[in-house]
mmCIF file of C-alpha atoms in Angstrom:
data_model
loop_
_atom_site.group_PDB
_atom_site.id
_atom_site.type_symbol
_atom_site.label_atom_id
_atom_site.label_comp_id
_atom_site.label_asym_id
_atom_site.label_seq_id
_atom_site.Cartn_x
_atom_site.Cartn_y
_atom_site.Cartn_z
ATOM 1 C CA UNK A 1 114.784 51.781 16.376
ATOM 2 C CA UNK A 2 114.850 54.633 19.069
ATOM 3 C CA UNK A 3 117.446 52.205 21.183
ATOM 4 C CA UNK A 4 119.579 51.718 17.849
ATOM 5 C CA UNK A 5 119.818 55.254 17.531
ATOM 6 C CA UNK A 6 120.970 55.933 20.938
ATOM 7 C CA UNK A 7 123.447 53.412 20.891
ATOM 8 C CA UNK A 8 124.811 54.550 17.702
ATOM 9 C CA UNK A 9 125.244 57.870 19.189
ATOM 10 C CA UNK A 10 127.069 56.309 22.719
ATOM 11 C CA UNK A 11 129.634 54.667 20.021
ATOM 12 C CA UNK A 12 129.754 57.816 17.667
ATOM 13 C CA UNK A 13 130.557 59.631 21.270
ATOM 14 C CA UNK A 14 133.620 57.254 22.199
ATOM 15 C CA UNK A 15 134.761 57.033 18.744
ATOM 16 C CA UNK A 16 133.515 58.965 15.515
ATOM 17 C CA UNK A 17 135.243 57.695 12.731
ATOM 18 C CA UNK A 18 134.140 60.465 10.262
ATOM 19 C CA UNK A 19 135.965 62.720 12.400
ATOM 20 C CA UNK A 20 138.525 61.021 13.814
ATOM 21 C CA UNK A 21 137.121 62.117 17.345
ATOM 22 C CA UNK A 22 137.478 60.122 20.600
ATOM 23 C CA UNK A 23 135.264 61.263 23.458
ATOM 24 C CA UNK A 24 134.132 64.645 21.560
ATOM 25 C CA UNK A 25 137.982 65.820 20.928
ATOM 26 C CA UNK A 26 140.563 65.077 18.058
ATOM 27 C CA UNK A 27 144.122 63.909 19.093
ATOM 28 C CA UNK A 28 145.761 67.434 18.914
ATOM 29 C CA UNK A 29 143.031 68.897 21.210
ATOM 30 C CA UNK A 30 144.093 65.921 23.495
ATOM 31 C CA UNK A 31 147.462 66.645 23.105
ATOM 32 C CA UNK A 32 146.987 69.919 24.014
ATOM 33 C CA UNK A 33 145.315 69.494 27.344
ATOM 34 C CA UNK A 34 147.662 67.094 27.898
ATOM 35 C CA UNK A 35 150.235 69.184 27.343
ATOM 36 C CA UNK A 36 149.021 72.090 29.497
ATOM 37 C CA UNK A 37 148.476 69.784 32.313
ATOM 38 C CA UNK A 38 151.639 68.614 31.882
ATOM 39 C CA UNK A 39 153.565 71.729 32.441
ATOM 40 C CA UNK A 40 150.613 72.646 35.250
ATOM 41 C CA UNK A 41 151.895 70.300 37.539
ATOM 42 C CA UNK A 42 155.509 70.668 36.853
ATOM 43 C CA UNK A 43 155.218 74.359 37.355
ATOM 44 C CA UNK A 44 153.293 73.228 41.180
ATOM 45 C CA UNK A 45 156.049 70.707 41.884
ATOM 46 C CA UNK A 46 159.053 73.017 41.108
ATOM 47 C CA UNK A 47 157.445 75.668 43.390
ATOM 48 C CA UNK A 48 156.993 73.659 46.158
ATOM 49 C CA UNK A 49 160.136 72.152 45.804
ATOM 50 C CA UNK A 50 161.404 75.857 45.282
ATOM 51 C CA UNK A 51 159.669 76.502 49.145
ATOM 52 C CA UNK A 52 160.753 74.030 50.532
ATOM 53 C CA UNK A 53 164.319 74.455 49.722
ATOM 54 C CA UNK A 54 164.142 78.306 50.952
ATOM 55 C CA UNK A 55 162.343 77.275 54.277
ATOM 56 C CA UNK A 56 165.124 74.572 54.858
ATOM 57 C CA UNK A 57 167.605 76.969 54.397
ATOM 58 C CA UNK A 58 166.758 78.813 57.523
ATOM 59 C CA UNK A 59 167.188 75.937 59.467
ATOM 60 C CA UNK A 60 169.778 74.629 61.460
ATOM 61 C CA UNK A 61 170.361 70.772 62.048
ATOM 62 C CA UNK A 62 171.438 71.273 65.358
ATOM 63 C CA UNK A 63 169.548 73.707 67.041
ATOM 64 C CA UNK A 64 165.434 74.481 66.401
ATOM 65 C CA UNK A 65 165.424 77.571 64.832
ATOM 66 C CA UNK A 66 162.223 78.640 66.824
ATOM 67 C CA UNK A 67 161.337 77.302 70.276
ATOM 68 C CA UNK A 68 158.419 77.713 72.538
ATOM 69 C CA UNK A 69 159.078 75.849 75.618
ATOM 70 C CA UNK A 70 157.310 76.028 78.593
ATOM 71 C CA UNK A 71 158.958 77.725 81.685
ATOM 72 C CA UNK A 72 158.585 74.942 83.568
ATOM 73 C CA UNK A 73 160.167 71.748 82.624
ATOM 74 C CA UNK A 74 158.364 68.208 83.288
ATOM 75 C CA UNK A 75 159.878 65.496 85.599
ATOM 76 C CA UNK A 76 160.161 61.579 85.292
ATOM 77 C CA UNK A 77 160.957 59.093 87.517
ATOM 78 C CA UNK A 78 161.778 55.763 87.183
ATOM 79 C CA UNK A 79 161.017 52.798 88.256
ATOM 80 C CA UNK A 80 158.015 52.774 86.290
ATOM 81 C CA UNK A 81 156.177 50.020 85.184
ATOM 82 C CA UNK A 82 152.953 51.364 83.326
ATOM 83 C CA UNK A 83 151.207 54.492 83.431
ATOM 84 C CA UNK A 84 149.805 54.434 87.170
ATOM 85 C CA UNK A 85 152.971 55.667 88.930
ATOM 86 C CA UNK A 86 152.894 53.475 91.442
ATOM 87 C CA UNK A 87 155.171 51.438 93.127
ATOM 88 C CA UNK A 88 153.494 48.829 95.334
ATOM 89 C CA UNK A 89 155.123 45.838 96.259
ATOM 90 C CA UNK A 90 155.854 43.258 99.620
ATOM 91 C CA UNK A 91 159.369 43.233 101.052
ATOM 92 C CA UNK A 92 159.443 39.304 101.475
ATOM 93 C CA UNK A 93 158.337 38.731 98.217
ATOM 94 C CA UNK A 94 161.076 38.681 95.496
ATOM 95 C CA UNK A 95 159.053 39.074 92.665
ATOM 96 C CA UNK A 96 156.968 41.602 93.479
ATOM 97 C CA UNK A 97 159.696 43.411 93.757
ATOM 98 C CA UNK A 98 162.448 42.152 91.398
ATOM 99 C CA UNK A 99 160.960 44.047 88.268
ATOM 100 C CA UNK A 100 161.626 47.468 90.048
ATOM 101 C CA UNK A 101 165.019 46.614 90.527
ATOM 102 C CA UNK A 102 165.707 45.350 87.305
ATOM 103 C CA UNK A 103 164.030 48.555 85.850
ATOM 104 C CA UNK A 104 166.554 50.680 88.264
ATOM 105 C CA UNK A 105 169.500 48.159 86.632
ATOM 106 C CA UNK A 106 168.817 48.757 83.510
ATOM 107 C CA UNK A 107 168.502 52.725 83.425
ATOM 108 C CA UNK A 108 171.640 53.061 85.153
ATOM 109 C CA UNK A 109 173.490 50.911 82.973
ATOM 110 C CA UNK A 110 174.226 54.031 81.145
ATOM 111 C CA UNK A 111 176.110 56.080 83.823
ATOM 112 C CA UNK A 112 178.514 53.008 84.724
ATOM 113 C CA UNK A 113 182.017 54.984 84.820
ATOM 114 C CA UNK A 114 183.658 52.623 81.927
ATOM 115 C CA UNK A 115 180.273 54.273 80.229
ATOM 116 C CA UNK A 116 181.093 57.722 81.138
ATOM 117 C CA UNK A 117 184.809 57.812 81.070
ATOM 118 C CA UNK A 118 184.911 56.640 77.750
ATOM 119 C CA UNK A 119 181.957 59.143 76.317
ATOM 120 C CA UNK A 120 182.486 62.097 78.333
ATOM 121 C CA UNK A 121 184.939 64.341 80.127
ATOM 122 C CA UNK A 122 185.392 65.673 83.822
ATOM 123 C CA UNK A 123 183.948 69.301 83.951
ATOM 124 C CA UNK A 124 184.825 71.857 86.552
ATOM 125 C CA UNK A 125 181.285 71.731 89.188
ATOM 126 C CA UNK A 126 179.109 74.990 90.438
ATOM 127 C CA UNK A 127 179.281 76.761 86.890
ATOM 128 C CA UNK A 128 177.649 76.303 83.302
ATOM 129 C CA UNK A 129 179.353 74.054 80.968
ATOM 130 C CA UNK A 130 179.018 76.462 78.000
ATOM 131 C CA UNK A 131 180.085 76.194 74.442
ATOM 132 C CA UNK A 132 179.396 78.704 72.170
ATOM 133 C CA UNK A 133 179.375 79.021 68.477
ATOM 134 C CA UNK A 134 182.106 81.715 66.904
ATOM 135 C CA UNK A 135 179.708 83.550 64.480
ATOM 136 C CA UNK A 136 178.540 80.907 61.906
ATOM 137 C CA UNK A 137 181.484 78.518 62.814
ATOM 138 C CA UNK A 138 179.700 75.992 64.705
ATOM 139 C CA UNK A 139 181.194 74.379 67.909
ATOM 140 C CA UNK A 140 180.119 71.262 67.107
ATOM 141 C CA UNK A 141 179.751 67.980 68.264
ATOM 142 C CA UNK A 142 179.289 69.424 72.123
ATOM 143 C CA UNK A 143 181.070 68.072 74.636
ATOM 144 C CA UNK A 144 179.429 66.521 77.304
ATOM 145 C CA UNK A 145 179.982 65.991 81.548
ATOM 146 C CA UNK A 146 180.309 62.846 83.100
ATOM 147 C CA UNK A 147 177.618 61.802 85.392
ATOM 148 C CA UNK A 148 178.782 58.432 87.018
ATOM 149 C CA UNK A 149 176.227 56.074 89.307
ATOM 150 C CA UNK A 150 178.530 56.212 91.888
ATOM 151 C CA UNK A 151 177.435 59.856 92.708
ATOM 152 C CA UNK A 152 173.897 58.257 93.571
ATOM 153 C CA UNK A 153 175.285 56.376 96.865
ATOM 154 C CA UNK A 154 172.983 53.844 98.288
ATOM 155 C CA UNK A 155 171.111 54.714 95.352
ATOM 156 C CA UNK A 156 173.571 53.541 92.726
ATOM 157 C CA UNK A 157 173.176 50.117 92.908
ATOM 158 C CA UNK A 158 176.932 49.153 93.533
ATOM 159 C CA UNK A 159 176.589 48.572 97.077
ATOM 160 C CA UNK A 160 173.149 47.384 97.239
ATOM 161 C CA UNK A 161 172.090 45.863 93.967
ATOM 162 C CA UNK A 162 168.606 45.218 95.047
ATOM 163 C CA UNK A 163 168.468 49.365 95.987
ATOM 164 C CA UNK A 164 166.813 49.011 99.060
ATOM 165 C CA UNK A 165 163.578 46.757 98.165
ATOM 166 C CA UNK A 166 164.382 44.077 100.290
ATOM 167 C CA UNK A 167 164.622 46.073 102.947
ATOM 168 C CA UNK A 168 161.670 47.923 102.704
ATOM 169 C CA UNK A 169 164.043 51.380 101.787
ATOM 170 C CA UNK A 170 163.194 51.891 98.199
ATOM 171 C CA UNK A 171 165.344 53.911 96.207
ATOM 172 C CA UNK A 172 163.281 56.206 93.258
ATOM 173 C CA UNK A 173 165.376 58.179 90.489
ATOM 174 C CA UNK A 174 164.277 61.872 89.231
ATOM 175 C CA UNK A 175 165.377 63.574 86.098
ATOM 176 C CA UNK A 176 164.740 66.632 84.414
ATOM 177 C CA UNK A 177 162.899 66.609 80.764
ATOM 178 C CA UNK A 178 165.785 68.035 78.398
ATOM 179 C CA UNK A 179 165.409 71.003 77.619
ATOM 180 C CA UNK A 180 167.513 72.700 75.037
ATOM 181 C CA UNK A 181 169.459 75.756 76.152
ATOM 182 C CA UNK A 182 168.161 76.087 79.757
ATOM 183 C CA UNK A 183 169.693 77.383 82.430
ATOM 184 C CA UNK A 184 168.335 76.400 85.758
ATOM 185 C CA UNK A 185 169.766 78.684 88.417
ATOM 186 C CA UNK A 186 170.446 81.763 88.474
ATOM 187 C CA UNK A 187 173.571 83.860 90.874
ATOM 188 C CA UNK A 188 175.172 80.130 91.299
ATOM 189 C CA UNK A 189 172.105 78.319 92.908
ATOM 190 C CA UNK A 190 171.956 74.998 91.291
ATOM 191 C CA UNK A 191 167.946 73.373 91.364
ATOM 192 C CA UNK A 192 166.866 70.847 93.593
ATOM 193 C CA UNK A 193 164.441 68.497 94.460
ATOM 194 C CA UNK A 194 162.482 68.166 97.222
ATOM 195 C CA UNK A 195 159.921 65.202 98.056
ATOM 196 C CA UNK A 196 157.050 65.399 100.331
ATOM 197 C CA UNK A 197 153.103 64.301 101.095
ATOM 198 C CA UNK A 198 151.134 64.978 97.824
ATOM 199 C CA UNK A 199 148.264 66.823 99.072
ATOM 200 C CA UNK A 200 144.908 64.832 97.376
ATOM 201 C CA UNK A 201 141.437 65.092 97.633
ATOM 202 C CA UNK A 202 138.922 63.103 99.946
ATOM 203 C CA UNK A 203 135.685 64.235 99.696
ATOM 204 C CA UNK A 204 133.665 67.062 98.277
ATOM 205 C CA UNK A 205 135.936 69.825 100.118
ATOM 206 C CA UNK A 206 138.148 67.467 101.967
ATOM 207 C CA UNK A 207 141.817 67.547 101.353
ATOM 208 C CA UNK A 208 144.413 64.884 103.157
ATOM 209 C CA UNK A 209 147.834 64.755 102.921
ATOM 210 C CA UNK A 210 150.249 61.590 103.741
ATOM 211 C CA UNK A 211 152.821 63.989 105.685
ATOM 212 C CA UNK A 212 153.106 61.749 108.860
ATOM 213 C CA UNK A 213 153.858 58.246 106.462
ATOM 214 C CA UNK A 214 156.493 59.382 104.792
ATOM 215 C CA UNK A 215 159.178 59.491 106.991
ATOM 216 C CA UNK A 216 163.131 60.143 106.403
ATOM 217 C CA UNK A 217 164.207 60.772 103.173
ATOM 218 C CA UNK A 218 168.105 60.682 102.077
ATOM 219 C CA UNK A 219 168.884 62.318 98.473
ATOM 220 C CA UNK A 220 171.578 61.358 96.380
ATOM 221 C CA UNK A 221 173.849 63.872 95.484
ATOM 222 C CA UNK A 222 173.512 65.460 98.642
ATOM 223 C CA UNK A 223 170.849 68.085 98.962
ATOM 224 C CA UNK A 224 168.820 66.519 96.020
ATOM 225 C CA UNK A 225 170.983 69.256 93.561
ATOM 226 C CA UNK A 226 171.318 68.792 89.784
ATOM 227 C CA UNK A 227 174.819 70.507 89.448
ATOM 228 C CA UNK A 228 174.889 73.587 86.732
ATOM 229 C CA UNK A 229 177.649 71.861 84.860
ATOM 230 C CA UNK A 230 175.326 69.364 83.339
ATOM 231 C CA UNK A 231 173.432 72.437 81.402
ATOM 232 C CA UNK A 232 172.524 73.602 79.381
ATOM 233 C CA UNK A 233 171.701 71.138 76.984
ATOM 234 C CA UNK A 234 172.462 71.938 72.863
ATOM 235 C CA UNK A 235 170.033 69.309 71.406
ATOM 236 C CA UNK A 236 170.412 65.720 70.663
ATOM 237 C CA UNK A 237 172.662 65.996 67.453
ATOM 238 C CA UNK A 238 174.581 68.564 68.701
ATOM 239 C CA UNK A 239 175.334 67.135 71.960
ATOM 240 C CA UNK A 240 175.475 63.218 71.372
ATOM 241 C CA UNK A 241 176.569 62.396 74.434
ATOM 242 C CA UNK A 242 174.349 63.766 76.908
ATOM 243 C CA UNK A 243 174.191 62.242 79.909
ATOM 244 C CA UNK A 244 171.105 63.596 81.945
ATOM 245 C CA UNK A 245 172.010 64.581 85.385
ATOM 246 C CA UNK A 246 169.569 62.230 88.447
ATOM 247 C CA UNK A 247 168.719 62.329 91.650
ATOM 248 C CA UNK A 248 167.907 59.427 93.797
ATOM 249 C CA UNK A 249 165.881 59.335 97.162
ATOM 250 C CA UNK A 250 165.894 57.040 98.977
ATOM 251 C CA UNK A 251 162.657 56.572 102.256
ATOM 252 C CA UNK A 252 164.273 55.011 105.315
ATOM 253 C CA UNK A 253 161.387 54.443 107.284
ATOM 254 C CA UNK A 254 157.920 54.875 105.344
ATOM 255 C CA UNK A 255 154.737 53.371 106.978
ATOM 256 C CA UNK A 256 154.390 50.107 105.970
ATOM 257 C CA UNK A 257 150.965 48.456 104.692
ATOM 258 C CA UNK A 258 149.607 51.981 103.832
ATOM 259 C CA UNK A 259 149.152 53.500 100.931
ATOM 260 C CA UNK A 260 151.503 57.159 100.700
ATOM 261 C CA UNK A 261 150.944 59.818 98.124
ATOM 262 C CA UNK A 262 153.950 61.563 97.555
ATOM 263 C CA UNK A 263 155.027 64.646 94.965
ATOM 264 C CA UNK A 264 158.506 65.602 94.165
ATOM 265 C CA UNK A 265 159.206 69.320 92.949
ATOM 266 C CA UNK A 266 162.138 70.767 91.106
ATOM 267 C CA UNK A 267 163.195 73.842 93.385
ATOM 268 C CA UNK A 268 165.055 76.698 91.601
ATOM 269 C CA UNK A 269 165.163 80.467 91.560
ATOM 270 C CA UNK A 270 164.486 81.367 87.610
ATOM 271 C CA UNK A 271 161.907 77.957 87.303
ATOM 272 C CA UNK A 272 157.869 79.457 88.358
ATOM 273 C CA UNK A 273 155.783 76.735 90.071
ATOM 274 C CA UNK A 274 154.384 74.535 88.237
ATOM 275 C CA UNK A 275 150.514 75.094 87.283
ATOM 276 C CA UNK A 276 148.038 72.957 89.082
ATOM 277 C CA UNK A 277 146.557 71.956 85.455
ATOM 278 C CA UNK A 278 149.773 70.320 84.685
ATOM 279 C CA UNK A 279 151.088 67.601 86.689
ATOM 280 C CA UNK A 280 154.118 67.114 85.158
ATOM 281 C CA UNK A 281 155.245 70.950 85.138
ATOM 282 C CA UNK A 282 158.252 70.788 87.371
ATOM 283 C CA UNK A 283 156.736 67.493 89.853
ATOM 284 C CA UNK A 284 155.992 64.355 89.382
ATOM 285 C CA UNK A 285 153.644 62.446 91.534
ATOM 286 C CA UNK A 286 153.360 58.764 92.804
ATOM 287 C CA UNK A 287 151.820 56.335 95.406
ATOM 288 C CA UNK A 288 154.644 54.152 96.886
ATOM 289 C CA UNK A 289 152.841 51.035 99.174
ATOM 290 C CA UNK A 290 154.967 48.540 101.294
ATOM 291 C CA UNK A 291 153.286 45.489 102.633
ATOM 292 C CA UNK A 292 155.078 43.491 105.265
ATOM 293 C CA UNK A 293 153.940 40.767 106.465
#
């Protein structure tokens, strides 16, 4: 009997008919809460929506309204083929080889001149290619400079389309991260790189550097200079076009069957040394290996 009566009471819970309750509440007190709920959420929605539609307004498609870059910019090189940064390969084997060079290839399909003439325009060299907004009218799309391969020399691939491999006088291309709205170079000094032995630890307080391996270097421009005409940069809507400005060096006479550390800095007068905690602030580091046979 005891089970029959809690039962009864489980069903009278649900559904009472005498009262017309389901689940201890009548259909207006449902209604209600349903009701208040109801408006609850639309009340939540339309002030978020409301939030986000006053936030948005303060932002500009074009241009991040607030920016914390670091003072030093990174560097990246190319060819890469994974994450090691290292270039190891034997000059009279094609293959081991070939994938750098197709790498090289297809980065630089980019700055062909057809590429470049068509995209972007001939800028006056040595001074800042600057385009600035009147008030709220905004100068928009930016124009951008031509960078053409050709300016890379025995670098470009034009001459030489295997860039040196095969002779055992790699080529390596270096480009700035883009950064929007800086100015590298201050009083007319345009940055530059400079490559050199990347100074690595041996032992417990043993440092060695590679300074005797590396040899002759040639850089492409001359002088290893990103010109100031290629900055600064407005941000990828606003400036489309952007062609990133390289530098190519190119090791004439590295020792062969060794393995060379080498780092390559970013020199300019308003860019601080990178920090030893980041080793892509303003270098980039690589081994380069060439076996011979």
């Amino acid at each position: 009997m005891a089970k029959d009566g809690e039962k009864s009471g489980w069903k009278e819970y649900i559904w009472n008919p005498r009262t017309r309750e389901f689940l201890g509440r009548t259909a207006s007190s449902w209604g209600l809460i349903f009701v208040f709920y109801l408006v609850f959420y639309i009340f939540l929605a339309g002030m978020f929506t409301l939030t986000m539609y006053v936030m948005l307004q303060t932002l500009d498609d074009h241009k991040p309204t607030w920016q914390d870059r670091l003072s030093t910019p990174g560097m990246v090189m190319t060819p890469k083929t994974d994450e090691t940064f290292e270039i190891i390969y034997t000059v009279q084997d094609t293959e081991s080889w070939d994938i750098y060079t197709q790498t090289l290839e297809k980065f630089l399909s980019s700055y062909n001149e057809s590429v470049q003439v068509q995209k972007n325009e001939e800028c006056v060299p040595d001074q800042y290619f600057e385009q600035k907004d009147s008030g709220d009218v905004k100068n928009n799309p930016k124009r951008s400079c031509q960078f053409n391969r050709t300016m890379l020399g025995d670098c470009s691939g034009l001459q030489d389309r295997y860039y040196g491999y095969n002779l055992g006088k790699p080529c390596i291309i270096i480009k700035l991260n883009r950064v929007i709205g800086m100015l590298p170079g201050k009083d007319g000094q345009a940055p530059y790189i400079t490559c050199g032995a990347k100074r690595y630890k041996v032992g417990l307080d043993e440092w060695r550097e590679d300074t005797s391996k590396i040899g002759e270097l040639e850089y492409f421009p001359p002088n290893g200079t990103f010109n100031l005409m290629y900055f600064p940069y407005y941000g990828k809507k606003a400036q489309v076009n952007y062609s990133q400005p390289l530098v190519a060096i190119k090791f004439l006479n590295i020792t062969a069957n060794q393995d060379v550390n080498i780092e390559c800095k970013i020199n300019a007068n308003n860019i601080p040394i990178g920090s030893e905690r980041d080793k892509f602030a303003g270098r980039v580091s690589f081994k380069l290996r060439i076996n011979s046979k």
